[in-house]
CSV table of C-alpha atoms in Angstrom, one decimal:
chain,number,residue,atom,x,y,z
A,23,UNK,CA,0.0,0.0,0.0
A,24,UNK,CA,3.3,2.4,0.6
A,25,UNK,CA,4.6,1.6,-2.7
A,26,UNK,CA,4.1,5.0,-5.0
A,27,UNK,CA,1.7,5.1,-8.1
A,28,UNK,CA,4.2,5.4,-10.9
A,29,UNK,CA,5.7,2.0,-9.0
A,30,UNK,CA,2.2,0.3,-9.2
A,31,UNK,CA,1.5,1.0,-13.0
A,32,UNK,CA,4.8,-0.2,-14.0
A,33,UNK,CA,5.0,-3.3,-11.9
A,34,UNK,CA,1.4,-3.7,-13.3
A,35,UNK,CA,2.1,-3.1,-16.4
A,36,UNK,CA,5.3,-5.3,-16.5
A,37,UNK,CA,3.3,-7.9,-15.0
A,38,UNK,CA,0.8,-8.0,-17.9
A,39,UNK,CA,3.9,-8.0,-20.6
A,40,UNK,CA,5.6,-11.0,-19.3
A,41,UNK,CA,2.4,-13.2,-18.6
A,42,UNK,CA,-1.0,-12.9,-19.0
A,43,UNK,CA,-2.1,-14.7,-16.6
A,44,UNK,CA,-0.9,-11.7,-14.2
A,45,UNK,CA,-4.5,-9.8,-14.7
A,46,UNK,CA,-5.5,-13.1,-12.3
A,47,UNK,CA,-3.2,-11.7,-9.7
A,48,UNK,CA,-4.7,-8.6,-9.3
A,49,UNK,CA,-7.8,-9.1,-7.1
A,50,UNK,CA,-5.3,-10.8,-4.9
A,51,UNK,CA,-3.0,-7.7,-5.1
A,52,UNK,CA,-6.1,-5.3,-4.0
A,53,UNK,CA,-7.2,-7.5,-0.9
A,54,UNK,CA,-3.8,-7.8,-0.1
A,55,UNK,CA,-3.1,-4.3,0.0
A,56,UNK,CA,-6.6,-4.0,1.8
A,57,UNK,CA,-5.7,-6.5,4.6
A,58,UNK,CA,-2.1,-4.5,5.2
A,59,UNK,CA,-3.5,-1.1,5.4
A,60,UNK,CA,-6.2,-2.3,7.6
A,61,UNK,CA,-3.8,-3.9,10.0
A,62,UNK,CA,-2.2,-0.2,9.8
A,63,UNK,CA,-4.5,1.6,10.5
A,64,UNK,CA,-5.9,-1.3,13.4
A,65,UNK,CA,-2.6,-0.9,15.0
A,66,UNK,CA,-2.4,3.2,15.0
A,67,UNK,CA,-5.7,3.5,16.2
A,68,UNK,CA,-4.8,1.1,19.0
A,69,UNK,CA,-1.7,2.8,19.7
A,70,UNK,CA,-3.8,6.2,19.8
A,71,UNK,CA,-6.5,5.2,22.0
A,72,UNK,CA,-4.4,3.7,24.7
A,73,UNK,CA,-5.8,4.1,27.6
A,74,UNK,CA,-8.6,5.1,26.3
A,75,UNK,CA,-12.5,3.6,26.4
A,76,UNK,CA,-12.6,4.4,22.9
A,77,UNK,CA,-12.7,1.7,20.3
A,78,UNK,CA,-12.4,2.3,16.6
A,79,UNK,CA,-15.3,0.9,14.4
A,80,UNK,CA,-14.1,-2.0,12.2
A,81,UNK,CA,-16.4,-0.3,9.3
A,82,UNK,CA,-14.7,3.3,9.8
A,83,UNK,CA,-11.5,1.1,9.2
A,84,UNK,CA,-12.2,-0.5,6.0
A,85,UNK,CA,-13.5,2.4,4.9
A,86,UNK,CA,-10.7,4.6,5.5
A,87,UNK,CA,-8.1,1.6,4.0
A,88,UNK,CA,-10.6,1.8,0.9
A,89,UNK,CA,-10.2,6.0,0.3
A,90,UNK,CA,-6.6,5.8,1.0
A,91,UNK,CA,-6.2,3.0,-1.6
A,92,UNK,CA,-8.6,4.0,-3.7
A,93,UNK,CA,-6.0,5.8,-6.5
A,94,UNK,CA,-4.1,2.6,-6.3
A,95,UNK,CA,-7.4,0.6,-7.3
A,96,UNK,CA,-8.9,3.1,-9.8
A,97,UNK,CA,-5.3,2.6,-11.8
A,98,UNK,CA,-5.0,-1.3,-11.8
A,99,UNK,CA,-8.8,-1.0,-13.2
A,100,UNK,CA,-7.4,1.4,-15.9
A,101,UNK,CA,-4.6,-0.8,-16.9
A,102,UNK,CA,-6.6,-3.9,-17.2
A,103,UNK,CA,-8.6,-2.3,-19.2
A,104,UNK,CA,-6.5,-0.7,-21.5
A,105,UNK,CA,-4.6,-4.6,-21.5
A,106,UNK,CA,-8.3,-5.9,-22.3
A,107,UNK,CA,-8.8,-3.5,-25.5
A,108,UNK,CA,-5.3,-3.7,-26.4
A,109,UNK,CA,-6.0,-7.7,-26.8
A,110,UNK,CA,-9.4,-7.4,-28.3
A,111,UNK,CA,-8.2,-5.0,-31.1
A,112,UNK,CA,-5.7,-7.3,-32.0
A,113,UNK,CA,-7.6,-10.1,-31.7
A,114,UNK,CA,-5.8,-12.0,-29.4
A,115,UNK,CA,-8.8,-12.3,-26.4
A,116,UNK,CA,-10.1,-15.8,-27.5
A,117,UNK,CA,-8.3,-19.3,-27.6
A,118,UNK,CA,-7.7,-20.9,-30.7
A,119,UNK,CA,-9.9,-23.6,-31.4
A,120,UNK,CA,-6.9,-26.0,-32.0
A,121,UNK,CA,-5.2,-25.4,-28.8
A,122,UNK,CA,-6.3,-27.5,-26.7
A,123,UNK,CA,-7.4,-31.5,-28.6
A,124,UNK,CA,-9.1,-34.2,-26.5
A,125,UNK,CA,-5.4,-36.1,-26.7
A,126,UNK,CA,-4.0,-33.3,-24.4
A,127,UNK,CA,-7.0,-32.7,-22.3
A,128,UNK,CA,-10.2,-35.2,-22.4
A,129,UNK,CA,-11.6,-33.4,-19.9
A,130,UNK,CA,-11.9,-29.8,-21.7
A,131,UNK,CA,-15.4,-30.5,-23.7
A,132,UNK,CA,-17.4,-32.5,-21.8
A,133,UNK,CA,-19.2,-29.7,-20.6
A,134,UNK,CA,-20.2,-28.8,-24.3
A,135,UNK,CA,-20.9,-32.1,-25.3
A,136,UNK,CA,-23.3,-33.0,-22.2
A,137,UNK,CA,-20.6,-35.5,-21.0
A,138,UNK,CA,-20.7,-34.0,-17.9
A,139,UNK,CA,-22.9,-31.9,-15.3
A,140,UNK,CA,-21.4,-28.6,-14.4
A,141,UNK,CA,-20.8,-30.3,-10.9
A,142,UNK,CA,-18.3,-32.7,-12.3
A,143,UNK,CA,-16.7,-30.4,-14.1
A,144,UNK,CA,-16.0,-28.4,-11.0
A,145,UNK,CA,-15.1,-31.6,-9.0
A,146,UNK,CA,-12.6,-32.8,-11.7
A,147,UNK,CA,-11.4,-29.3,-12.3
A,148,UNK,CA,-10.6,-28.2,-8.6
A,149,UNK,CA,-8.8,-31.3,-7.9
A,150,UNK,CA,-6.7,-30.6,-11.3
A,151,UNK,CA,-5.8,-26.5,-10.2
A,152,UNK,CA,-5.4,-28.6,-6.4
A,153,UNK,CA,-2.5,-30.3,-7.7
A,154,UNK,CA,-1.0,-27.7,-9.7
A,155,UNK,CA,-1.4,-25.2,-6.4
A,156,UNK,CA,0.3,-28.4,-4.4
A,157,UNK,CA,3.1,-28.6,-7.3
A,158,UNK,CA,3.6,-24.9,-6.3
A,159,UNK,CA,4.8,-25.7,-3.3
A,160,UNK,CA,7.1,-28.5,-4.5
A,161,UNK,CA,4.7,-31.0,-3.1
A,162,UNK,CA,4.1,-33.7,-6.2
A,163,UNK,CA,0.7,-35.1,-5.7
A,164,UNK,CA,0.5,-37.5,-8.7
A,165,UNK,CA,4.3,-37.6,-10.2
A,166,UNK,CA,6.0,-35.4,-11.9
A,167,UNK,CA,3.8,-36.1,-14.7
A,168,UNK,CA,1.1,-33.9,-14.3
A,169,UNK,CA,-0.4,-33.9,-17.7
A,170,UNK,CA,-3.8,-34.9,-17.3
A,171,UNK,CA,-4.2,-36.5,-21.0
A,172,UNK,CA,-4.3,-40.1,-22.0
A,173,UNK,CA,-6.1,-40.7,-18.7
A,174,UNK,CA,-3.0,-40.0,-16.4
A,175,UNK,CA,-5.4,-38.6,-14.0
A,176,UNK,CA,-8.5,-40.7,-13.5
A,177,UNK,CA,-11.8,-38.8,-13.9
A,178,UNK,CA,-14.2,-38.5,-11.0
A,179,UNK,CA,-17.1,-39.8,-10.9
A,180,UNK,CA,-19.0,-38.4,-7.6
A,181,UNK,CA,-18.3,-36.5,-4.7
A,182,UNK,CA,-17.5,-40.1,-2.7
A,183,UNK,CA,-14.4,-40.0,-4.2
A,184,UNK,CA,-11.4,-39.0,-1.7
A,185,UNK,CA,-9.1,-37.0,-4.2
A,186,UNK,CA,-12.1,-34.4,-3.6
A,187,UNK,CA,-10.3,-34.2,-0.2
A,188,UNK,CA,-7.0,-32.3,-1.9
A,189,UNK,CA,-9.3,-29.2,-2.9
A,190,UNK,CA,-11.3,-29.2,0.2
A,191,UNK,CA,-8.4,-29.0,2.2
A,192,UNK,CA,-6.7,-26.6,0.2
A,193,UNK,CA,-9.7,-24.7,0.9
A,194,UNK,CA,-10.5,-24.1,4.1
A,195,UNK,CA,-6.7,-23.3,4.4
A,196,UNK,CA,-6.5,-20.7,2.3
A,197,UNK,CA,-10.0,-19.2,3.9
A,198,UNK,CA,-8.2,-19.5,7.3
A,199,UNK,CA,-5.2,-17.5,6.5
A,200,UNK,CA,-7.1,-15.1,4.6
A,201,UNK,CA,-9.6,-14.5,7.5
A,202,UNK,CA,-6.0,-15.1,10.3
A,203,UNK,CA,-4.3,-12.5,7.7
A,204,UNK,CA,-7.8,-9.9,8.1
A,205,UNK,CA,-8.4,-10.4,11.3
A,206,UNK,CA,-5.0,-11.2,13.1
A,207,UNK,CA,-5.8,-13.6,15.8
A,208,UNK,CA,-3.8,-13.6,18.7
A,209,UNK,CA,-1.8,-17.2,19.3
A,210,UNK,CA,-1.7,-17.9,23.2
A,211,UNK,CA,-1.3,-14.7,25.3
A,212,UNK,CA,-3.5,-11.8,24.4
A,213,UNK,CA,-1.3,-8.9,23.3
A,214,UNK,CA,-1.8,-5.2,24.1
């Protein structure tokens, strides 16, 4: 949140030339820099009202971290957007049709071809991005051989099956340190 604005629309902007994907990361960027500034200004207004019976609102808070960030927020909307038309005038928003074939990926039409229910697709799907978040980490869930063509990864069938358990878990631990990272809960002894 400290970082100046011509920092911010370079980094942004670099981010967007080197990978696409990087207009993913930004939602991520905004509630991180909203969670930081909150714990700020949590921290000053603690520090300020020592003593005192005053407590500041959480709302007043959130919406002081949103004005102060607000610029910040306002200019990665402008640069997406200007990434967005930049791609759709030269053509370049949709994937080919050829890309991706039913050798590489048997699972990437089933929706279309009523194969599958949209709740399969988001079973077989979140176990596939829970393996590629666990590969992240260096943690190989299936082999190195991650491909999931020529039925290296088994499709699933119903939510019985216990590979669903990868994305669950992956889950709720990703809400908890985004609501640990929000709210900043004390471990053990209560601080002052």
């Amino acid at each position: 949140p400290n970082v100046p604005l011509v920092a911010v629309a370079v980094l942004a902007t670099l981010g967007l030339l080197t990978a696409e994907t990087a207009i993913f990361q930004f939602p991520a960027i905004v509630l991180t820099m909203m969670a930081i500034r909150y714990r700020e200004l949590l921290a000053r207004e603690k520090n300020d009202s020592k003593g005192k019976e005053e407590k500041p609102s959480q709302q007043s808070l959130i919406i002081e971290s949103i004005v102060t960030l607000l610029p910040r927020f306002i200019l990665l909307v402008l640069i997406s957007t200007m990434y967005l038309i930049y791609r759709h005038y030269n053509d370049t928003l949709s994937i080919p049709v050829g890309l991706f074939r039913p050798a590489e990926n048997p699972f990437y039409d089933k929706l279309d071809k009523g194969e599958w229910t949209l709740e399969r697709r988001i079973m077989n799907y979140s176990y596939i991005l829970s393996m590629h978040i666990m590969k992240s980490f260096g943690v190989e869930v299936v082999g190195f051989s991650h491909e999931y063509g020529f039925d290296c990864i088994p499709e699933i069938q119903s939510f019985q099956d216990y590979r669903l358990l990868l994305p669950i878990s992956l889950l709720f631990l990703f809400e908890g340190m985004a609501a640990w990272s929000w709210y900043g809960w004390k471990m053990g002894s209560k601080r002052t």
